CSV table of N, CA and C in Angstrom, one decimal:
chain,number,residue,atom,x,y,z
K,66,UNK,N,159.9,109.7,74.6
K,66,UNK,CA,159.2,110.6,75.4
K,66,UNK,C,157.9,110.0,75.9
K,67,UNK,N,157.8,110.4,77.2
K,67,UNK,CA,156.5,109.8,78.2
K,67,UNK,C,155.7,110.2,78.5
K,68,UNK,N,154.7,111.0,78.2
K,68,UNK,CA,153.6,111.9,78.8
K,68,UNK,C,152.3,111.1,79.4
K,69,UNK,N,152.5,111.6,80.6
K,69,UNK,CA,151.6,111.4,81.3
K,69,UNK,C,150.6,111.9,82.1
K,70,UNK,N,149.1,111.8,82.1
K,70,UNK,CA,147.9,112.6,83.2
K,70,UNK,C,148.1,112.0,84.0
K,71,UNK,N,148.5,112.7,85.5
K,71,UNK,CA,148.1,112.5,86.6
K,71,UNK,C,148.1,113.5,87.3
K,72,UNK,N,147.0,113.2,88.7
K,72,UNK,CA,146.9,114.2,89.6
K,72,UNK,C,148.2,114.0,90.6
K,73,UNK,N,148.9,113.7,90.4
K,73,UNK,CA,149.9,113.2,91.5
K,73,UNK,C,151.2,114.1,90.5
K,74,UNK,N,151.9,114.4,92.0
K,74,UNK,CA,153.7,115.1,90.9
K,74,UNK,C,154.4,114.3,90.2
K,75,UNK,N,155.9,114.8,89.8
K,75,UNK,CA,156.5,113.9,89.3
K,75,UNK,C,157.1,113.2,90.2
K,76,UNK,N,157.1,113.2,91.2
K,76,UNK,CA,158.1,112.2,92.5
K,76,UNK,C,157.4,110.9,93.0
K,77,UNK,N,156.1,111.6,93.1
K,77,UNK,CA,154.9,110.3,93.4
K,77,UNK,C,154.3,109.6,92.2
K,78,UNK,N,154.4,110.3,90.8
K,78,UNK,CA,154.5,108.9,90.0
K,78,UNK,C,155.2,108.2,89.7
K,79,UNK,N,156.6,108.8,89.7
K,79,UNK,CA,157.9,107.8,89.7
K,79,UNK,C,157.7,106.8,90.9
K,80,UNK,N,157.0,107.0,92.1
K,80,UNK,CA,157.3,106.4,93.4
K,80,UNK,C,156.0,105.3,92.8
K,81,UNK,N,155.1,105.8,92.2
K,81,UNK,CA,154.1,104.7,91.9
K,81,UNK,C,154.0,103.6,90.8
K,82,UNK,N,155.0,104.0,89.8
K,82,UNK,CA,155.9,102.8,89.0
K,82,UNK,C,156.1,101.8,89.7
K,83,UNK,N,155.9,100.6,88.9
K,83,UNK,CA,157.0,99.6,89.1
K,83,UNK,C,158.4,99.3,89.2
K,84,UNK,N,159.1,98.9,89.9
K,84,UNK,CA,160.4,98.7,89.9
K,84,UNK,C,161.2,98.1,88.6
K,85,UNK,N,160.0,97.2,88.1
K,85,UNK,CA,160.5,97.2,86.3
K,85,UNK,C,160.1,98.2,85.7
K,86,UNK,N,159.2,99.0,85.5
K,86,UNK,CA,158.8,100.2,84.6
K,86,UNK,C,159.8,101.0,84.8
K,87,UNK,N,160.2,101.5,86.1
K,87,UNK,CA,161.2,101.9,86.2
K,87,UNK,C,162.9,101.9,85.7
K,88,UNK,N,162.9,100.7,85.6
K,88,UNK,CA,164.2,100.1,85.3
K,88,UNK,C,164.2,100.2,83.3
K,89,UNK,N,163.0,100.0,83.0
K,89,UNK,CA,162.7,100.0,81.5
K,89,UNK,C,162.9,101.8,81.0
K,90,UNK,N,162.3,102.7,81.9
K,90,UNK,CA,162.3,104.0,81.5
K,90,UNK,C,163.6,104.6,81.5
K,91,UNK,N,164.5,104.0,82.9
K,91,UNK,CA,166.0,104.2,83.1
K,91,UNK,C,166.9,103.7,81.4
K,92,UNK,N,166.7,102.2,81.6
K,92,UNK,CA,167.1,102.3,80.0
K,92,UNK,C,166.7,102.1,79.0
K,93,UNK,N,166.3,102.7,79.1
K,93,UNK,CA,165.3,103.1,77.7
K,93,UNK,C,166.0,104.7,77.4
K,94,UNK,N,166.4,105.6,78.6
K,94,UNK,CA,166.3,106.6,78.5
K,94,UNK,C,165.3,107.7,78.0
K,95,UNK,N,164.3,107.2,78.4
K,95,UNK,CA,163.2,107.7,78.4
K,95,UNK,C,163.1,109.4,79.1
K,96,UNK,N,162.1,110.2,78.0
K,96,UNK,CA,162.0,111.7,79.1
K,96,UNK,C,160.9,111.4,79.4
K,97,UNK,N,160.4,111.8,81.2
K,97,UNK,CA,159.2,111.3,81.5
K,97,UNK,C,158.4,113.1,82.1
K,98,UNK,N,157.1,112.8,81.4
K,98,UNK,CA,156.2,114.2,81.7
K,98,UNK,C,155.0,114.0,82.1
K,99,UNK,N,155.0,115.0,82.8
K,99,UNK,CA,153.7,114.9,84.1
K,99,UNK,C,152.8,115.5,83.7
K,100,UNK,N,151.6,115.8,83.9
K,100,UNK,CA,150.7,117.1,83.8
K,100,UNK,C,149.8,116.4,84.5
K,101,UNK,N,148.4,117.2,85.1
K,101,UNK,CA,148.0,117.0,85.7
K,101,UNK,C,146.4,117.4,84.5
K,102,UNK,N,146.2,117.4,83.1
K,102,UNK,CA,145.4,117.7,82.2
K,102,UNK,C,144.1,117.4,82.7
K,103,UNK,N,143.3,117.1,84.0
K,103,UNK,CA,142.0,117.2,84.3
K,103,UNK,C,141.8,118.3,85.3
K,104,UNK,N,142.8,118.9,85.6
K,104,UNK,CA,143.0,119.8,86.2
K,104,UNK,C,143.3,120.8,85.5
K,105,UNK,N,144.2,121.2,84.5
K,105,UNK,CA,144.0,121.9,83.5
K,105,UNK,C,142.9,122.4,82.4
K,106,UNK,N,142.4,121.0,82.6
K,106,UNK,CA,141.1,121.0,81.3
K,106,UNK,C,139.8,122.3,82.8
K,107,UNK,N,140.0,121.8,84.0
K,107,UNK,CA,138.8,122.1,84.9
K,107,UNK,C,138.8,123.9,84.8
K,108,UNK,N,140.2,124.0,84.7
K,108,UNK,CA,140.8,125.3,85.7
K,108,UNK,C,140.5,126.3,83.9
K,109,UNK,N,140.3,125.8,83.5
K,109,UNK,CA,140.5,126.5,82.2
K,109,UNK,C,139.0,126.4,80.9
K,110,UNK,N,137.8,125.8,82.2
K,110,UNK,CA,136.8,125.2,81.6
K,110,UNK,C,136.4,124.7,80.1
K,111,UNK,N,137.4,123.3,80.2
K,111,UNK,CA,137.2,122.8,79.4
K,111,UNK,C,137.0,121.2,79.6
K,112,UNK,N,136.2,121.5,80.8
K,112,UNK,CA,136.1,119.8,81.7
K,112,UNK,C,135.4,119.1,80.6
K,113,UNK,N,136.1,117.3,80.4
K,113,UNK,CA,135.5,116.6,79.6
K,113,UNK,C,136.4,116.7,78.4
K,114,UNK,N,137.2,117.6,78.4
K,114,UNK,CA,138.2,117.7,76.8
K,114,UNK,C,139.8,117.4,77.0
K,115,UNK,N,140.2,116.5,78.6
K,115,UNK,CA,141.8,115.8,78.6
K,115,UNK,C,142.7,115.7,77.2
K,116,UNK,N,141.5,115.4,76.4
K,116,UNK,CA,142.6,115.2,75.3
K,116,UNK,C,143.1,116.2,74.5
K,117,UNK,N,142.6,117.1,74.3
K,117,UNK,CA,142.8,118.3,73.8
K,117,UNK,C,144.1,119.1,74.3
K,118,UNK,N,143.9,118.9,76.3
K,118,UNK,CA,145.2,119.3,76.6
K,118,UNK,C,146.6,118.6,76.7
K,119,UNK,N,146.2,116.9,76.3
K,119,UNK,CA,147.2,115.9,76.3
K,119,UNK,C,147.9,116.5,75.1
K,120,UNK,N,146.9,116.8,73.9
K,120,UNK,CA,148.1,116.9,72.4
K,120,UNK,C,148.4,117.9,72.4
K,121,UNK,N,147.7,118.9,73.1
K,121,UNK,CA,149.3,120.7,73.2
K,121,UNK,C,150.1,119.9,74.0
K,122,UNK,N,149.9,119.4,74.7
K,122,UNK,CA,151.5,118.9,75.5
K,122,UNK,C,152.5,117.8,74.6
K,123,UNK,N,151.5,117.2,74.0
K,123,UNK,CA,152.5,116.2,73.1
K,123,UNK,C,152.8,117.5,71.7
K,124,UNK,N,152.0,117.9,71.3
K,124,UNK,CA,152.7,118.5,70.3
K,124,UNK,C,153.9,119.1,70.7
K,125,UNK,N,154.0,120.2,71.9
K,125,UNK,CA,154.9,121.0,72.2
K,125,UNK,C,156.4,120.4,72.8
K,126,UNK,N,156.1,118.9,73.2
K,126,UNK,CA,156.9,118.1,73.5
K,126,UNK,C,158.0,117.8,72.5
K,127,UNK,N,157.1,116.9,71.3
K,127,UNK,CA,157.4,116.0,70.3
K,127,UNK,C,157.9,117.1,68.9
K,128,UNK,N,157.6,118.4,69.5
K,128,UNK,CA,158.3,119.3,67.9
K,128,UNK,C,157.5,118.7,67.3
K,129,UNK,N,156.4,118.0,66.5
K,129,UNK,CA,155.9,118.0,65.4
K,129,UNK,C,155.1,119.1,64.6
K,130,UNK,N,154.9,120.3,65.5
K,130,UNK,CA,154.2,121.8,64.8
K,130,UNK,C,154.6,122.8,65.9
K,131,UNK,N,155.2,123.5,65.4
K,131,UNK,CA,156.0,124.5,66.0
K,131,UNK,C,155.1,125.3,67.5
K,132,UNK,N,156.0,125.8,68.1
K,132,UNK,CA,155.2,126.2,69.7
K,132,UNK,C,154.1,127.7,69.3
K,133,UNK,N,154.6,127.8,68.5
K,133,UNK,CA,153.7,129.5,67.8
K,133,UNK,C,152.7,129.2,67.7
């Protein structure tokens, strides 16, 4: 699993990969995730705290503590 912050969707990050990164995520079989967490952190005034919204997204991703 891939998580990634960017302000860009998931079509234009894939498009902003490398053609090896790409080829590595293909087999690899990689799941790849977007968010946009500086934008979330803004909209939800918590500017300055990315990381905070990075690990609810990894946690909720990765199953390591339930979504409750």
């Amino acid at each position: 699993t891939f998580l990634i912050n960017s302000p860009y969707n998931k079509d234009e990050v894939w498009e902003k990969f490398t053609g090896q990164v790409q080829k590595s995520i293909i087999g690899k079989k990689l799941k790849v995730y977007v968010i946009d967490a500086t934008q979330v952190a803004r909209d939800t005034g918590m500017t300055g705290r990315i990381n905070t919204i990075m690990q609810t997204c990894y946690f909720a991703l990765s199953g390591v503590l339930p979504r409750e």
